[in-house]
PDB file of C-alpha atoms in Angstrom:
ATOM      1  CA  MET A   5      -9.517  12.733  -3.370  1.00  0.00           C
ATOM      2  CA  ASN A   6      -8.111  13.561   0.231  1.00  0.00           C
ATOM      3  CA  LYS A   7      -4.598  14.952   0.156  1.00  0.00           C
ATOM      4  CA  LYS A   8      -2.204  13.862   2.642  1.00  0.00           C
ATOM      5  CA  TYR A   9      -0.085  16.496   4.458  1.00  0.00           C
ATOM      6  CA  ASP A  10       2.730  15.750   6.553  1.00  0.00           C
ATOM      7  CA  LYS A  11       3.205  17.098  10.205  1.00  0.00           C
ATOM      8  CA  ASP A  12       5.564  19.608   9.410  1.00  0.00           C
ATOM      9  CA  PHE A  13       3.386  21.266   6.616  1.00  0.00           C
ATOM     10  CA  LYS A  14       0.432  21.030   9.124  1.00  0.00           C
ATOM     11  CA  LEU A  15       2.550  22.771  11.940  1.00  0.00           C
ATOM     12  CA  GLN A  16       4.084  25.515   9.661  1.00  0.00           C
ATOM     13  CA  THR A  17       0.292  26.161   8.426  1.00  0.00           C
ATOM     14  CA  VAL A  18      -1.039  26.626  12.006  1.00  0.00           C
ATOM     15  CA  GLN A  19       1.794  28.511  13.250  1.00  0.00           C
ATOM     16  CA  MET A  20       1.379  30.785   9.970  1.00  0.00           C
ATOM     17  CA  ILE A  21      -2.069  31.580  10.852  1.00  0.00           C
ATOM     18  CA  GLN A  22      -1.307  32.208  14.603  1.00  0.00           C
ATOM     19  CA  GLU A  23       1.779  34.248  14.401  1.00  0.00           C
ATOM     20  CA  GLU A  24       1.318  36.297  11.396  1.00  0.00           C
ATOM     21  CA  GLY A  25      -2.763  36.775  12.008  1.00  0.00           C
ATOM     22  CA  LYS A  26      -3.670  35.701   8.745  1.00  0.00           C
ATOM     23  CA  PRO A  27      -7.310  34.881   8.122  1.00  0.00           C
ATOM     24  CA  VAL A  28      -7.991  31.282   8.042  1.00  0.00           C
ATOM     25  CA  ALA A  29     -10.236  31.859   4.646  1.00  0.00           C
ATOM     26  CA  GLN A  30      -7.071  33.607   2.916  1.00  0.00           C
ATOM     27  CA  VAL A  31      -4.696  30.760   3.960  1.00  0.00           C
ATOM     28  CA  ALA A  32      -7.255  28.206   3.146  1.00  0.00           C
ATOM     29  CA  ARG A  33      -7.602  30.031  -0.553  1.00  0.00           C
ATOM     30  CA  GLU A  34      -3.827  30.414  -0.998  1.00  0.00           C
ATOM     31  CA  LEU A  35      -2.876  26.595  -0.300  1.00  0.00           C
ATOM     32  CA  GLY A  36      -5.833  25.286  -1.986  1.00  0.00           C
ATOM     33  CA  ILE A  37      -7.170  23.616   1.544  1.00  0.00           C
ATOM     34  CA  SER A  38     -10.606  23.824   2.682  1.00  0.00           C
ATOM     35  CA  ASN A  39     -11.568  26.062   5.890  1.00  0.00           C
ATOM     36  CA  ASN A  40     -12.783  23.096   7.655  1.00  0.00           C
ATOM     37  CA  THR A  41      -9.511  21.245   7.657  1.00  0.00           C
ATOM     38  CA  LEU A  42      -7.612  24.372   8.722  1.00  0.00           C
ATOM     39  CA  TYR A  43      -9.725  24.770  11.847  1.00  0.00           C
ATOM     40  CA  ARG A  44      -9.346  21.039  12.539  1.00  0.00           C
ATOM     41  CA  TRP A  45      -5.708  21.524  12.687  1.00  0.00           C
ATOM     42  CA  MET A  46      -5.721  24.284  14.722  1.00  0.00           C
ATOM     43  CA  ALA A  47      -7.950  22.944  17.349  1.00  0.00           C
ATOM     44  CA  GLU A  48      -5.789  19.933  17.169  1.00  0.00           C
ATOM     45  CA  TYR A  49      -2.708  21.917  17.588  1.00  0.00           C
ATOM     46  CA  LYS A  50      -4.549  24.044  20.392  1.00  0.00           C
ATOM     47  CA  LYS A  51      -5.067  20.548  22.146  1.00  0.00           C
ATOM     48  CA  ASP A  52      -1.714  18.835  21.506  1.00  0.00           C
ATOM     49  CA  GLY A  53       0.902  21.477  20.708  1.00  0.00           C
ATOM     50  CA  GLN A  54       3.976  19.975  18.903  1.00  0.00           C
ATOM     51  CA  GLN A  55       2.629  16.489  19.476  1.00  0.00           C
ATOM     52  CA  ALA A  56      -0.325  17.302  17.124  1.00  0.00           C
ATOM     53  CA  PHE A  57      -0.646  15.260  14.110  1.00  0.00           C
ATOM     54  CA  PRO A  58       1.034  11.995  14.943  1.00  0.00           C
ATOM     55  CA  GLY A  59      -0.116   9.968  12.070  1.00  0.00           C
ATOM     56  CA  SER A  60       2.257  11.282   9.802  1.00  0.00           C
ATOM     57  CA  GLY A  61       6.151  10.309   9.036  1.00  0.00           C
ATOM     58  CA  GLN A  62       7.137   6.759   9.261  1.00  0.00           C
ATOM     59  CA  LEU A  63       3.665   5.334   9.183  1.00  0.00           C
ATOM     60  CA  LYS A  64       2.976   6.995   6.077  1.00  0.00           C
ATOM     61  CA  SER A  65       5.486   4.813   4.506  1.00  0.00           C
ATOM     62  CA  GLU A  66       4.374   1.567   6.223  1.00  0.00           C
ATOM     63  CA  ASP A  67       0.949   2.611   4.993  1.00  0.00           C
ATOM     64  CA  LYS A  68       1.890   2.765   1.454  1.00  0.00           C
ATOM     65  CA  ALA A  69       4.215  -0.543   1.716  1.00  0.00           C
ATOM     66  CA  THR A  70       0.920  -2.306   3.096  1.00  0.00           C
ATOM     67  CA  ARG A  71      -1.248  -0.962   0.235  1.00  0.00           C
ATOM     68  CA  ASP A  72       1.215  -1.846  -2.419  1.00  0.00           C
ATOM     69  CA  LEU A  73       1.442  -5.453  -1.050  1.00  0.00           C
ATOM     70  CA  GLN A  74      -2.421  -5.502  -0.887  1.00  0.00           C
ATOM     71  CA  LYS A  75      -2.842  -4.413  -4.479  1.00  0.00           C
ATOM     72  CA  ARG A  76      -0.061  -6.991  -5.466  1.00  0.00           C
ATOM     73  CA  ILE A  77      -2.096  -9.829  -3.687  1.00  0.00           C
ATOM     74  CA  ARG A  78      -5.124  -8.601  -5.306  1.00  0.00           C
ATOM     75  CA  ASP A  79      -3.355  -8.737  -9.009  1.00  0.00           C
ATOM     76  CA  LEU A  80      -1.968 -12.265  -8.329  1.00  0.00           C
ATOM     77  CA  GLU A  81      -5.431 -13.529  -7.401  1.00  0.00           C
ATOM     78  CA  GLU A  82      -6.916 -11.967 -10.504  1.00  0.00           C
ATOM     79  CA  GLU A  83      -4.048 -13.646 -12.335  1.00  0.00           C
ATOM     80  CA  ASN A  84      -4.715 -17.140 -10.674  1.00  0.00           C
ATOM     81  CA  GLU A  85      -8.445 -16.791 -11.506  1.00  0.00           C
ATOM     82  CA  ILE A  86      -7.607 -16.131 -15.291  1.00  0.00           C
ATOM     83  CA  LEU A  87      -5.185 -19.142 -15.515  1.00  0.00           C
ATOM     84  CA  LYS A  88      -7.957 -21.299 -13.739  1.00  0.00           C
ATOM     85  CA  LYS A  89     -10.320 -20.606 -16.609  1.00  0.00           C
ATOM     86  CA  ALA A  90      -7.707 -20.940 -19.273  1.00  0.00           C
ATOM     87  CA  MET A  91      -6.956 -24.564 -17.616  1.00  0.00           C
ATOM     88  CA  HIS A  92     -10.690 -25.312 -17.522  1.00  0.00           C
ATOM     89  CA  TYR A  93     -11.119 -24.151 -21.237  1.00  0.00           C
ATOM     90  CA  PHE A  94      -8.422 -26.195 -22.297  1.00  0.00           C
ATOM     91  CA  ALA A  95      -8.990 -28.916 -20.747  1.00  0.00           C
ATOM     92  CA  LYS A  96     -12.422 -29.131 -21.702  1.00  0.00           C
ATOM     93  CA  ASP A  97     -10.931 -29.130 -25.367  1.00  0.00           C
ATOM     94  CA  ARG A  98      -9.102 -32.172 -25.026  1.00  0.00           C
ATOM     95  CA  ARG A  99     -12.112 -34.550 -24.056  1.00  0.00           C
TER      96      ARG A  99
END
């Protein structure tokens, strides 16, 4: 399962590696994150600085709302299918 980390967490992690000089492998172990993920964050930070990791924050809650709505639609469609089958079943009995 992919965990989602917010922008502040990523920035603090990268800055900790750079400022404290901690090895990436050690920080990765301490935080339970893969080395590759930390190296990717560091490359993003090196390229974009404080503007790195734009996908977090407000979009995250909008994404969750969208996923919740999509789940609700799937649930309602499933309920409709069940009701259609029940309707056909009972209509067949009346003949």
